[in-house]
Short mmCIF file of C-alpha atoms and ligand atoms in Angstrom, two decimals:
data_model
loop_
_atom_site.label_atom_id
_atom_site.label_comp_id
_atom_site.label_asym_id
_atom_site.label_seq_id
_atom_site.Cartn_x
_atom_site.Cartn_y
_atom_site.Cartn_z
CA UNK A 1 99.09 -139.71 -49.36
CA UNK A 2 97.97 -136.41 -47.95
CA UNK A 3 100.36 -133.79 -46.99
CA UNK A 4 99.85 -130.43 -45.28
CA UNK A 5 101.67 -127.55 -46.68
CA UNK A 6 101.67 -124.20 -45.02
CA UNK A 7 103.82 -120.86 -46.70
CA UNK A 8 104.23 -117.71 -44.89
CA UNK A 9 107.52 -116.60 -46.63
CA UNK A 10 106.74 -113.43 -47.65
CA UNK A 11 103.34 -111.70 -47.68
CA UNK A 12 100.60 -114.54 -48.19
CA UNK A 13 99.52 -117.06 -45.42
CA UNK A 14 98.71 -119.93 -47.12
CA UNK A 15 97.92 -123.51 -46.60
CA UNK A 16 96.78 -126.70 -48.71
CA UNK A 17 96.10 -130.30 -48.86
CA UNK A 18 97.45 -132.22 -52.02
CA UNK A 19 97.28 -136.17 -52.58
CA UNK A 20 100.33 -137.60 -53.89
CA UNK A 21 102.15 -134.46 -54.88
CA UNK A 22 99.93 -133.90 -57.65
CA UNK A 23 95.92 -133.61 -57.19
CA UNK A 24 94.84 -130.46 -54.58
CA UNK A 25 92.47 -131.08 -52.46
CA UNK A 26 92.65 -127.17 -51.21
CA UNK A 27 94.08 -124.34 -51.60
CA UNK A 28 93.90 -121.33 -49.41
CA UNK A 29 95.91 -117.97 -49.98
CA UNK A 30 95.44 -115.12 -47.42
CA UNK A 31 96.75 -112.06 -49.30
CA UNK A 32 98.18 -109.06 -47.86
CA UNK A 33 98.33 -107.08 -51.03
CA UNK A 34 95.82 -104.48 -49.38
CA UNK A 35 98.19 -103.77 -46.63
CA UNK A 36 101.29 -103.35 -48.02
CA UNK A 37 99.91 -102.00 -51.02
CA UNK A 38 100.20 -98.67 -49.02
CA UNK A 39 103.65 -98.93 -48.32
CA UNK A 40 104.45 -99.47 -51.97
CA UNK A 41 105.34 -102.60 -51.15
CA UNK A 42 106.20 -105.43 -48.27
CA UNK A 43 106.65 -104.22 -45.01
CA UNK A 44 108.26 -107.11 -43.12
CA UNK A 45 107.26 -106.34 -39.64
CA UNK A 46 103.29 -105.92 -40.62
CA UNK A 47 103.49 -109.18 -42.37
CA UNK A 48 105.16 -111.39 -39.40
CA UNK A 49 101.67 -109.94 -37.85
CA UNK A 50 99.35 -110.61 -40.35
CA UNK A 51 100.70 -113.81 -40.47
CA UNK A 52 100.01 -114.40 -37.16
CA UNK A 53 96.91 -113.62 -37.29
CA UNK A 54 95.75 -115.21 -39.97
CA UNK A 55 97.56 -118.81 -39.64
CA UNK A 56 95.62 -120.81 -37.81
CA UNK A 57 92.37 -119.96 -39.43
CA UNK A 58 94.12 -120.28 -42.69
CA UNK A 59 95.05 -124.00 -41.92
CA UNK A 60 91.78 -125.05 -40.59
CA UNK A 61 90.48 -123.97 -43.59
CA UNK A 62 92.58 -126.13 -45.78
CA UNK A 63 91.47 -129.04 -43.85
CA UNK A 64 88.00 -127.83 -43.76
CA UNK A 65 87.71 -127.65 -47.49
CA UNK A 66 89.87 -130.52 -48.40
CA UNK A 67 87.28 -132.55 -46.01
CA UNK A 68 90.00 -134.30 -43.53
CA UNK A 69 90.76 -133.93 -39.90
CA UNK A 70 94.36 -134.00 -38.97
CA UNK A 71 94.87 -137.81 -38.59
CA UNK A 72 94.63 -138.32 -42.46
CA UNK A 73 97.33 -136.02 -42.80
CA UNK A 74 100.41 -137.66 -43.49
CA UNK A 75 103.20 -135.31 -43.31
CA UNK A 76 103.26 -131.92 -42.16
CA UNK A 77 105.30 -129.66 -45.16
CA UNK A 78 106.25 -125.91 -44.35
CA UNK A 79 108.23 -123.41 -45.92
CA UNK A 80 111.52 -123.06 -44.13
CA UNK A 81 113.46 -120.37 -46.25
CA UNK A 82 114.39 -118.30 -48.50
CA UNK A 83 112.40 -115.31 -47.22
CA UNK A 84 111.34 -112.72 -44.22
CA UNK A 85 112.63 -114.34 -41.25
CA UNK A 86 109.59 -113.18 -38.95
CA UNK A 87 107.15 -113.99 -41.48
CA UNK A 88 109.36 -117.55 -41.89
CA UNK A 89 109.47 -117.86 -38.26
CA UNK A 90 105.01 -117.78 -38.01
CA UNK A 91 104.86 -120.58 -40.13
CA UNK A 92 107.73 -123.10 -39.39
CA UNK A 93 106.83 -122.37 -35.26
CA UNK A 94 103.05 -123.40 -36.61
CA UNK A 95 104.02 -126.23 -37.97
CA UNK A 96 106.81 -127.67 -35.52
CA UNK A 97 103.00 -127.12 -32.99
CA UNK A 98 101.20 -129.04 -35.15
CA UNK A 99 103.85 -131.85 -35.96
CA UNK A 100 104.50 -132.31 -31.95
CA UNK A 101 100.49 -132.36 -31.10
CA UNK A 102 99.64 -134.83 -33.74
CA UNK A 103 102.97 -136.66 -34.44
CA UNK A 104 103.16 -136.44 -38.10
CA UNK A 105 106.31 -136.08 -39.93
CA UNK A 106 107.64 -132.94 -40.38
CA UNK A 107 109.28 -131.47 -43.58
CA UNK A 108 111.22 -128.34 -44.20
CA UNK A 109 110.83 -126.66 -47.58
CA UNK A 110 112.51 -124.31 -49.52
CA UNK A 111 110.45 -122.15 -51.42
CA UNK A 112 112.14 -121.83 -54.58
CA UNK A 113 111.63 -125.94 -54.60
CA UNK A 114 108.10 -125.14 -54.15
CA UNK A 115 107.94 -122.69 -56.94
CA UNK A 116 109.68 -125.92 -59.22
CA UNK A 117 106.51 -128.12 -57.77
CA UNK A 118 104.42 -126.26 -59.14
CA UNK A 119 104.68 -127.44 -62.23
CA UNK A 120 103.75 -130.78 -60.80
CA UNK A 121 100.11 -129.73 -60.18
CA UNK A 122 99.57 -128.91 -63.82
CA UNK A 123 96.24 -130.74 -65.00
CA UNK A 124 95.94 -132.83 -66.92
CA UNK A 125 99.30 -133.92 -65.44
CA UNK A 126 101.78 -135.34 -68.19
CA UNK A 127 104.85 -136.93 -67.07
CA UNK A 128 108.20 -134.87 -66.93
CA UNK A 129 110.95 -136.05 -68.20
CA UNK A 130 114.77 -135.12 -67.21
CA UNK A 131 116.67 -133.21 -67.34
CA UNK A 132 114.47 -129.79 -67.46
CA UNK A 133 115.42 -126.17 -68.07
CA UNK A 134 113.63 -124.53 -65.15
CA UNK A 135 113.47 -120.43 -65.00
CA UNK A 136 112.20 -119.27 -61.24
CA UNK A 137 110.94 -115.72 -61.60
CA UNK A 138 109.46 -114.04 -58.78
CA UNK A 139 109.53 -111.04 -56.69
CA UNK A 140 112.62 -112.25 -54.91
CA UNK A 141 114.46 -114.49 -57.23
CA UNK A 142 115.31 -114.98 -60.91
CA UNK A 143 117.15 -118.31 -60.89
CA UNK A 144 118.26 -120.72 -64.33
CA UNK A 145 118.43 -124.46 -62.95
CA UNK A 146 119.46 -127.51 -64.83
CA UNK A 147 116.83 -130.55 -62.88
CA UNK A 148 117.57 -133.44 -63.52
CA UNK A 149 116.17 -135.61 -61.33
CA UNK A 150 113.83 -134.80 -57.98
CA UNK A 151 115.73 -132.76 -56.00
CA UNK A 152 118.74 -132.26 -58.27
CA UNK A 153 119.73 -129.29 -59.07
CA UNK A 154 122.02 -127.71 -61.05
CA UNK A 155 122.61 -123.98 -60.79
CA UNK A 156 123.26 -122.21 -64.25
CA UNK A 157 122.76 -118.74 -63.45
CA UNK A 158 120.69 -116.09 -61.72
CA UNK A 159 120.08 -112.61 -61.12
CA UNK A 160 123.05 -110.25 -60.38
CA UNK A 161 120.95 -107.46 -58.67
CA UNK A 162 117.23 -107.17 -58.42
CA UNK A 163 115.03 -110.44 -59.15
CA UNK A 164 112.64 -109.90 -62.04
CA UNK A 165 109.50 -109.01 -60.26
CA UNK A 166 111.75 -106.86 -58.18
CA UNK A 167 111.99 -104.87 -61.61
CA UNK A 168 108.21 -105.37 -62.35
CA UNK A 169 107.43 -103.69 -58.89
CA UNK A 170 110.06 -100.77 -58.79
CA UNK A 171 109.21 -99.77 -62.30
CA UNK A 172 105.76 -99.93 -61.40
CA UNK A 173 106.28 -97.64 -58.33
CA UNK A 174 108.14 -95.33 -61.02
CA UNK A 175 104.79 -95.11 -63.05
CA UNK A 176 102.78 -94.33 -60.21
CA UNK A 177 101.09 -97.71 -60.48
CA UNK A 178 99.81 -99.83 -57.40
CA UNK A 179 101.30 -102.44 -56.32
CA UNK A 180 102.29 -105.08 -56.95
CA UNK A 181 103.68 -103.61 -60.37
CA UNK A 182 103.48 -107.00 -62.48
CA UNK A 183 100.00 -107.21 -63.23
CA UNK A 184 99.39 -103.46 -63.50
CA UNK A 185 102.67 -102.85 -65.95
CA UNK A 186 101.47 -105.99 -67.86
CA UNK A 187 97.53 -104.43 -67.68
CA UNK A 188 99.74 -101.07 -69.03
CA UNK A 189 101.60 -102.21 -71.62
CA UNK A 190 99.14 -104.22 -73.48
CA UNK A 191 97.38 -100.72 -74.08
CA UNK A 192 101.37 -99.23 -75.45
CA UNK A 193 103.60 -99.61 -77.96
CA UNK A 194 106.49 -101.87 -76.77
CA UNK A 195 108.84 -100.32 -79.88
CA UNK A 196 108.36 -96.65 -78.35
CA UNK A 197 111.56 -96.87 -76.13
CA UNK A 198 114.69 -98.92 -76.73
CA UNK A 199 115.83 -99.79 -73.56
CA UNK A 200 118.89 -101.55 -72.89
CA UNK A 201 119.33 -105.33 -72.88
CA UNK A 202 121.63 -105.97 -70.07
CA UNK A 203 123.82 -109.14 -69.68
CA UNK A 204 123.87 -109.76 -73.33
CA UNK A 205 126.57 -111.86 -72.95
CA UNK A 206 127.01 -115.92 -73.14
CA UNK A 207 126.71 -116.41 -68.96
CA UNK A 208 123.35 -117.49 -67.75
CA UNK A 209 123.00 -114.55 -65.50
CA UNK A 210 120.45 -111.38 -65.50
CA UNK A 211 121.14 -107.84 -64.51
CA UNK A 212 117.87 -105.67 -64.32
CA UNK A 213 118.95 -103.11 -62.57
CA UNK A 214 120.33 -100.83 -65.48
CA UNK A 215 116.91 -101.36 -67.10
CA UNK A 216 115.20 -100.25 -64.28
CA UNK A 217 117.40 -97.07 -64.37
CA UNK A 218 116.70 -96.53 -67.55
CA UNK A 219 113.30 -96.47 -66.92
CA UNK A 220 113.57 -93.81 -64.07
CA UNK A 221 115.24 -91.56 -66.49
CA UNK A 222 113.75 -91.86 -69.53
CA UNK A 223 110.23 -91.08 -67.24
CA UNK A 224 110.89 -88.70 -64.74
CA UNK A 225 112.14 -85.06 -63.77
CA UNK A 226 115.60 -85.20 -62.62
CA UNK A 227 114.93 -84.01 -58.66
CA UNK A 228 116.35 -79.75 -58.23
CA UNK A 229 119.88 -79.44 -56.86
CA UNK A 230 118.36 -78.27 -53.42
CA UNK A 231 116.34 -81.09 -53.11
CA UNK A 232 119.79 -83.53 -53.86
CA UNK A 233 121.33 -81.57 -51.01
CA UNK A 234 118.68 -82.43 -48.70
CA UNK A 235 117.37 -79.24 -48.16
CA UNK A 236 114.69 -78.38 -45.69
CA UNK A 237 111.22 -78.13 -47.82
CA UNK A 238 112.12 -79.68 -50.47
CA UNK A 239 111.22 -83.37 -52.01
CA UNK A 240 113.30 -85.97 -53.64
CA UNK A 241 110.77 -88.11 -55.00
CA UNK A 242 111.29 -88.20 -58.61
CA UNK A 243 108.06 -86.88 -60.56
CA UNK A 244 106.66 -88.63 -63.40
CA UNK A 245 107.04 -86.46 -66.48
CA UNK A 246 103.77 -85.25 -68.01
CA UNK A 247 105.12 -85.74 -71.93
CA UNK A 248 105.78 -89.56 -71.73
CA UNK A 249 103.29 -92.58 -71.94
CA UNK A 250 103.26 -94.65 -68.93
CA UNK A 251 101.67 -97.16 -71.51
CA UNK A 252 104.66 -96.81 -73.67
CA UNK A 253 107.15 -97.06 -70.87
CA UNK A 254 105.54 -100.14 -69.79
CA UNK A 255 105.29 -102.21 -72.69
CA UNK A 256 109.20 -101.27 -73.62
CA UNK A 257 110.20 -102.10 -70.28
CA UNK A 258 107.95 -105.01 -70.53
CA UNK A 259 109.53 -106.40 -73.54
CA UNK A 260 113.05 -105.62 -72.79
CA UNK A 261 112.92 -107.91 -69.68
CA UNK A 262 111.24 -110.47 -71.17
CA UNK A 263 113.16 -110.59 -73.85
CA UNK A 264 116.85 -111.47 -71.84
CA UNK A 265 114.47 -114.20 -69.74
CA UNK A 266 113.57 -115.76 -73.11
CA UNK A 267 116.82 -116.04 -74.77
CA UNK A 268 119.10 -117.09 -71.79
CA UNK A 269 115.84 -120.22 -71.27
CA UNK A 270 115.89 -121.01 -74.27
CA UNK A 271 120.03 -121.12 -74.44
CA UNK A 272 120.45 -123.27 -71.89
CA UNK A 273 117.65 -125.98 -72.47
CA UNK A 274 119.72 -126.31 -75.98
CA UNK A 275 123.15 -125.97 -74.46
CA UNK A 276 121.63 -128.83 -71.56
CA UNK A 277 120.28 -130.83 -74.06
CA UNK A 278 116.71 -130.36 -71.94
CA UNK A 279 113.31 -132.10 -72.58
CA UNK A 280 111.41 -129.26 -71.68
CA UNK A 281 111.75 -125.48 -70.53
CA UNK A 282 109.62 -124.92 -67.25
CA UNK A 283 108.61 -121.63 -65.91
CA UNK A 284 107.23 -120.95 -62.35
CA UNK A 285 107.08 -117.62 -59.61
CA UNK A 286 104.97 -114.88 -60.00
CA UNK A 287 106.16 -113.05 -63.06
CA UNK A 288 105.50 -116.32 -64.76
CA UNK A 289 102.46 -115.42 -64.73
CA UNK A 290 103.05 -112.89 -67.57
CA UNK A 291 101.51 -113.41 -71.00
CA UNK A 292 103.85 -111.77 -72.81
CA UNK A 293 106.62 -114.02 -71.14
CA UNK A 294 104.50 -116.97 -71.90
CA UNK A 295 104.02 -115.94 -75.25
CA UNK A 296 107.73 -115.23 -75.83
CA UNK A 297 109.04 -118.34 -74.53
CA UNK A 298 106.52 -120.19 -76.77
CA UNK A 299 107.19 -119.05 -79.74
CA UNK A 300 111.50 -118.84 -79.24
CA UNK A 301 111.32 -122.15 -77.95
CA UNK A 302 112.21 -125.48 -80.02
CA UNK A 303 111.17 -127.69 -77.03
CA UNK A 304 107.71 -127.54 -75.56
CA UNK A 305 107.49 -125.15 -72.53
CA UNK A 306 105.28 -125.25 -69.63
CA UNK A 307 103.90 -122.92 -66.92
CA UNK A 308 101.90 -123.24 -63.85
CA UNK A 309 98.21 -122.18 -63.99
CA UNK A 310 97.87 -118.70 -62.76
CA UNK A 311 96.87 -119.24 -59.29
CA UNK A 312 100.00 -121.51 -59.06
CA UNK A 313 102.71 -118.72 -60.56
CA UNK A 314 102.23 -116.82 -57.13
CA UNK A 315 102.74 -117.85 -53.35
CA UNK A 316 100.76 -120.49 -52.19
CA UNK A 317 101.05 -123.70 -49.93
CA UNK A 318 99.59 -126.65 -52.97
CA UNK A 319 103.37 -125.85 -54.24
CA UNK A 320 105.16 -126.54 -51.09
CA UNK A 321 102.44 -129.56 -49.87
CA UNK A 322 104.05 -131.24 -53.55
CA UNK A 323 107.62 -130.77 -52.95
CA UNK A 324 107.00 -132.20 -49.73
CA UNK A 325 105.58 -135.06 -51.34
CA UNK A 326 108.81 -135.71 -52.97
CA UNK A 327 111.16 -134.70 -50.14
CA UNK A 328 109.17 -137.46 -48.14
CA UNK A 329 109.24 -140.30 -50.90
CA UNK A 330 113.20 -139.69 -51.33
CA UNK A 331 112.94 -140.60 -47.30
CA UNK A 332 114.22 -137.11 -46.09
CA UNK A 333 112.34 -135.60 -42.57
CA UNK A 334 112.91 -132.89 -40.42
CA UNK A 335 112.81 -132.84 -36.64
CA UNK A 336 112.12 -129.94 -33.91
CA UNK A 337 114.68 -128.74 -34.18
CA UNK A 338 113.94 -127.38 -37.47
CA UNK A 339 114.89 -123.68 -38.75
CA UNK A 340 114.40 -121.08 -40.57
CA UNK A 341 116.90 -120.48 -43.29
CA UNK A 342 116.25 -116.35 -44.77
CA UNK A 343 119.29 -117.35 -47.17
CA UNK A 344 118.74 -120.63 -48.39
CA UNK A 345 120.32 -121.51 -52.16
CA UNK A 346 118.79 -124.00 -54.09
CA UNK A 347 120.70 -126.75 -54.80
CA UNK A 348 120.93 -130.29 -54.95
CA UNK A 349 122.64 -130.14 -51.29
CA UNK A 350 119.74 -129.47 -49.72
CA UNK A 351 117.85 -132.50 -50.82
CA UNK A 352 120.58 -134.56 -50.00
CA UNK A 353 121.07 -133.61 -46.35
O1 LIG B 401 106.23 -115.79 -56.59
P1 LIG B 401 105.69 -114.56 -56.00
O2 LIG B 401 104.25 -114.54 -55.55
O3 LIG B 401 106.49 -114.13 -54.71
C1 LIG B 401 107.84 -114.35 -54.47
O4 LIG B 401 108.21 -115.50 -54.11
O5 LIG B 401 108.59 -113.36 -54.62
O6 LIG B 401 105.95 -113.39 -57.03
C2 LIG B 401 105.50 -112.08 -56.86
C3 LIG B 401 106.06 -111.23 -57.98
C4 LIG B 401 105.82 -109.74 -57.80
O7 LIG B 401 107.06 -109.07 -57.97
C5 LIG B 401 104.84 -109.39 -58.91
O8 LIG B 401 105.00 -108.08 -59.41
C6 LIG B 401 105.19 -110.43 -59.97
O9 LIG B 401 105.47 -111.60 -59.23
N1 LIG B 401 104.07 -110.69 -60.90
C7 LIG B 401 104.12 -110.43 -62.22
C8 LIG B 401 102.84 -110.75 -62.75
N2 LIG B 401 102.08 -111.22 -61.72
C9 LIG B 401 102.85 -111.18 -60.60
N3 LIG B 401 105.10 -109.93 -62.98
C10 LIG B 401 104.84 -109.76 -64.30
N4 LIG B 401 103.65 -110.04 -64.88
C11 LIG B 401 102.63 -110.53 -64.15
N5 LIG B 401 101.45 -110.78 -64.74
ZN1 LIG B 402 107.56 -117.16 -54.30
#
């Protein structure tokens, strides 16, 4: 079975072909790192454009390279929230076209069950078995869910403030990296010593929930020049960006930051796959991606623990083509009148509908 997925949540158009929720038969990612990358990062009303712009190129691609015309598709599977509702908007209107011009089934996804199937696509492929610990870290959510079964969800916990790749990218911007901070704090910190700084451990507690916004605090003071008095009034002249001091290591900074986060991720995962009696702990979103974090889990971990390939851990439409898979075997379809949802939990609810 062949289904079409197509993302445009936040800043990547993307669009894929995968057979029976597991084997991709393309993959196509239109980045707009280089534009926001200016702006430090997304800036929601470029992106709705980019997105339109780059859409319908992007999907003929995926055929293209997957080497099928749109009457082998089977089901048409888009991302329908959580996310930027322009940039949400491009893709579900995109594929409500498509689904009326050809007549193929249409699915609405939610991305955060896209991130989960990911894991799916793993090859070799072995068999999951329920129920799963599954940690969702990206640049817009940190979620702890209890799966056991497809589609069932069970929420444990979550962030309280800023998602962990939220933390990756505003620390970054602290350190005067680019953007997105993730890659360039983890490219930092593997040159510093993670022991420099202690920073604290917030949420230390037996809950299943993450705070990183103290951390990220921390950060900011530990690295940079409290802004003058004048400038804290808001005087004419004067600038309130906080400058990096000269006497720390960003490299330092980094890899205690670094550690600090990963650290909470690790031992709350690893917690609850005990406390759950799990099979497995299962990591997907972008800041899965991290080596340390992969590391980490690894070696805390009594149960085996498994990550998506690296092109996988970030946006992309294979991820939301295999949910779709699985929405459509469980017999669930959308219709036309399909929406965009910017807030959009992730729970069992919304497989059942
Ligand atoms: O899953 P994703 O592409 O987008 C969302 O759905 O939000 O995740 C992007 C996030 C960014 O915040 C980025 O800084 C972070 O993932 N990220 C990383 C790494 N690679 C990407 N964070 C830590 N270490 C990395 N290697
Ligand atoms: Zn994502």
């Amino acid at each position: 079975m062949y289904i079409l997925g197509i993302e445009t949540s936040c800043d990547e158009t993307a669009a894929a072909v995968v057979i029976d929720g597991k084997t991709i038969a393309s993959n196509i990612v239109a980045s707009q790192i280089d534009l926001h990358a200016q702006y430090g990062g997304v800036f929601p009303e470029m992106a709705s454009r980019a997105h339109v712009e780059a859409i319908s190129p992007v999907v003929e691609e995926a055929l293209r390279d997957a080497g099928i015309g749109y009457e082998h598709v089977d089901a048409i599977a888009v991302t329908r929230g959580p996310g930027l509702v322009g940039s949400l908007l491009v893709g579900v209107n995109y594929a409500k076209g498509l689904a009326l011009a050809t007549g193929k089934p249409l699915l609405g996804i939610n991305h955060l069950e896209g991130h989960v199937y990911s894991l799916w696509l793993t090859q070799p492929f072995r068999e999951i078995l329920f129920p799963v610990v599954v940690l969702i870290v990206s640049g817009g959510h940190s979620e702890l869910l209890l799966m056991t079964g497809h589609g069932q969800y069970q929420r444990l916990g979550g962030t309280l403030d800023d998602a962990a790749g939220e933390a990756f990218d505003k620390v970054g911007r602290i350190l005067g990296l680019p953007f997105p901070g993730g890659p360039n704090i983890e490219r930092a910190a593997s040159l510093g010593n993670a022991r420099a700084y202690n920073f604290p451990r917030a949420k230390r507690d037996d809950s299943y929930d993450f705070s990183f916004s103290g951390l990220k605090t921390a950060v900011l003071r530990e690295s940079t020049v409290p802004s003058s008095a004048a400038a804290r009034r808001g005087e004419r002249g004067t600038d309130r960006t906080p400058k990096l001091r000269t006497d720390i290591s960003v490299n330092d900074v980094a890899a205690s930051f670094q550690s600090a986060l990963v650290e909470i991720l690790v031992e709350k995962a690893t917690r609850a796959a005990k406390a759950y009696q799990a099979t497995e702990v299962l990591m997907a979103g972008g800041v899965s991606a991290n080596s340390l974090l992969r590391q980490m889990m690894r070696s805390a971990s009594e149960l085996p623990v498994r990550y998506p390939p690296l092109n996988l851990c970030t946006d992309n439409a294979a991820m939301i083509a295999a949910a779709g898979y699985f929405r459509y075997n469980a017999g669930l379809r959308d219709d036309l009148s399909l929406d965009v949802a910017a807030m959009w939990p992730l729970t069992s609810a919304s497989y059942d509908r």
